[in-house]
Coordinates of C-alpha atoms in Angstrom, one line a residue:
X88 CA 56.2 103.1 21.9
X89 CA 59.0 102.5 18.8
X90 CA 60.5 101.5 15.6
X91 CA 63.7 101.5 15.9
X92 CA 64.8 99.6 13.0
X93 CA 64.5 96.0 11.0
X94 CA 67.3 93.3 10.4
X95 CA 66.6 90.5 8.0
X96 CA 69.4 87.6 7.9
X97 CA 70.0 84.1 5.3
X98 CA 71.7 80.7 7.5
X99 CA 75.6 82.7 6.0
X100 CA 75.4 85.4 7.6
X101 CA 74.3 87.9 4.5
X102 CA 72.0 90.8 5.5
X103 CA 69.3 90.5 2.7
X104 CA 67.3 93.4 4.1
X105 CA 67.7 96.3 6.5
X106 CA 65.0 99.3 6.6
X107 CA 64.3 102.4 9.8
X108 CA 61.9 103.6 10.8
X109 CA 62.9 106.1 13.9
X110 CA 66.3 105.3 14.4
X111 CA 68.3 108.6 15.5
X112 CA 72.2 107.2 15.9
X113 CA 74.2 105.7 14.0
X114 CA 76.2 102.9 14.7
X115 CA 79.8 105.3 13.7
X116 CA 80.3 102.5 11.5
X117 CA 79.7 100.8 7.6
X118 CA 76.6 99.9 7.2
X119 CA 78.5 96.3 6.3
X120 CA 80.9 95.7 9.7
X121 CA 76.9 97.1 11.5
X122 CA 75.9 94.0 9.6
X123 CA 78.7 91.9 10.7
X124 CA 78.5 92.8 14.0
X125 CA 75.0 92.2 15.5
X126 CA 74.9 89.1 13.4
X127 CA 78.2 87.6 15.4
X128 CA 75.9 88.7 18.5
X129 CA 73.2 87.4 17.5
X130 CA 75.3 83.6 16.3
X131 CA 76.9 84.2 20.2
X132 CA 73.8 85.0 22.2
X133 CA 71.8 81.7 20.2
X134 CA 74.5 79.5 21.0
X135 CA 74.9 81.0 24.3
X136 CA 70.8 80.3 25.3
X137 CA 71.8 76.7 24.3
X138 CA 74.5 75.6 26.4
X139 CA 74.2 78.2 29.5
X140 CA 70.0 77.7 30.0
X141 CA 68.6 75.8 32.8
X142 CA 66.1 74.3 31.0
X143 CA 65.2 72.9 27.9
X144 CA 65.3 76.0 25.0
X145 CA 63.6 74.0 22.1
X146 CA 63.0 77.9 20.8
X147 CA 66.0 80.3 21.5
X148 CA 65.7 83.2 22.8
X149 CA 63.3 85.3 21.9
X150 CA 64.5 89.1 22.7
X151 CA 67.1 90.7 25.4
X152 CA 66.8 94.3 26.8
X153 CA 69.3 96.4 27.1
X154 CA 68.8 100.2 29.2
X155 CA 68.3 101.4 25.9
X156 CA 66.7 99.3 24.0
X157 CA 64.7 95.4 23.2
X158 CA 66.1 93.6 19.7
X159 CA 63.6 91.2 19.2
X160 CA 64.6 87.8 17.4
X161 CA 62.6 85.3 15.2
X162 CA 64.2 82.3 13.6
X163 CA 62.4 80.7 10.7
X164 CA 62.8 76.2 10.0
X165 CA 65.2 78.2 6.9
X166 CA 67.6 79.5 8.7
X167 CA 66.2 83.3 8.4
X168 CA 67.0 85.7 11.2
X169 CA 64.2 88.7 11.5
X170 CA 66.0 91.1 14.1
X171 CA 64.3 94.1 15.0
X172 CA 64.5 96.4 17.9
X173 CA 62.5 98.7 19.9
X174 CA 62.1 101.0 22.4
X175 CA 61.3 99.0 25.8
X176 CA 58.2 99.8 25.9
X177 CA 57.3 97.3 23.2
X178 CA 56.3 93.8 24.1
X179 CA 57.4 90.7 22.7
X180 CA 57.2 90.7 18.5
X181 CA 57.8 87.5 17.7
X182 CA 54.2 86.8 16.3
X183 CA 54.8 90.4 14.3
X184 CA 58.3 88.9 12.9
X185 CA 56.2 85.6 11.7
X186 CA 54.4 87.4 10.4
X187 CA 56.8 89.6 7.8
X188 CA 57.9 86.2 6.5
X189 CA 54.5 84.1 6.5
X190 CA 53.1 87.0 4.4
X191 CA 55.7 89.6 3.4
X192 CA 58.6 87.4 2.7
X193 CA 57.5 84.5 1.4
X194 CA 54.7 86.0 -0.9
X195 CA 57.6 89.0 -2.3
X196 CA 60.7 87.2 -2.1
X197 CA 60.0 83.8 -1.6
X198 CA 57.5 83.1 -4.8
X199 CA 58.4 86.2 -7.4
X200 CA 60.7 83.5 -9.5
X201 CA 63.1 87.0 -10.7
X202 CA 64.8 87.0 -6.5
X203 CA 67.1 85.3 -5.7
X204 CA 67.0 84.2 -2.1
X205 CA 71.1 84.8 -1.3
X206 CA 71.2 87.5 -2.7
X207 CA 69.6 91.0 -0.6
X208 CA 66.3 92.2 -1.3
X209 CA 65.5 94.2 -4.1
X210 CA 62.2 94.5 -5.0
X211 CA 60.4 97.4 -4.1
X212 CA 57.0 95.8 -3.6
X213 CA 58.8 93.6 -1.3
X214 CA 59.5 97.3 1.4
X215 CA 56.3 98.8 0.6
X216 CA 54.7 96.4 1.9
X217 CA 57.4 95.9 4.6
X218 CA 57.0 98.8 5.7
X219 CA 53.3 99.2 5.0
X220 CA 52.7 96.6 7.7
X221 CA 55.8 97.5 10.0
X222 CA 53.9 102.1 10.1
X223 CA 50.4 99.4 10.5
X224 CA 51.3 98.2 14.1
X225 CA 49.9 99.4 16.9
X226 CA 53.9 100.2 18.7
X227 CA 55.1 101.6 15.6
X228 CA 54.8 105.3 16.6
X229 CA 57.4 108.4 17.1
X230 CA 58.3 108.2 20.9
X231 CA 58.3 111.5 22.2
X232 CA 61.4 112.9 23.9

């Protein structure tokens, strides 16, 4: 099992944070273009699932699986979007993404008087705590290929 990367977007589509751990292939486009592509896909998937679901979608979609990876999605009540890509063997990451929000983002960004909530996260303490948390997850390991 392995974790590839994490994106945090605000409600306007600004990428506030990007981190990667075991990503082996680059997108072949600039980071800004990658962020726009990811946010656009999430926006479209959210709209698609709300309109096309045969059942009431109270929580919306939580993950999308391709033949190569699984994208996990968590949106906060304030509109922050946490998106994590993992390999296919990783179960739903919703609880862990919520934990990243409530215990790390809120503690080291929201409660930081020097942080601007609409600007990319520059806090080294936030980055260190998030990295420690992700590396401590049971599904964090380099996949042997």
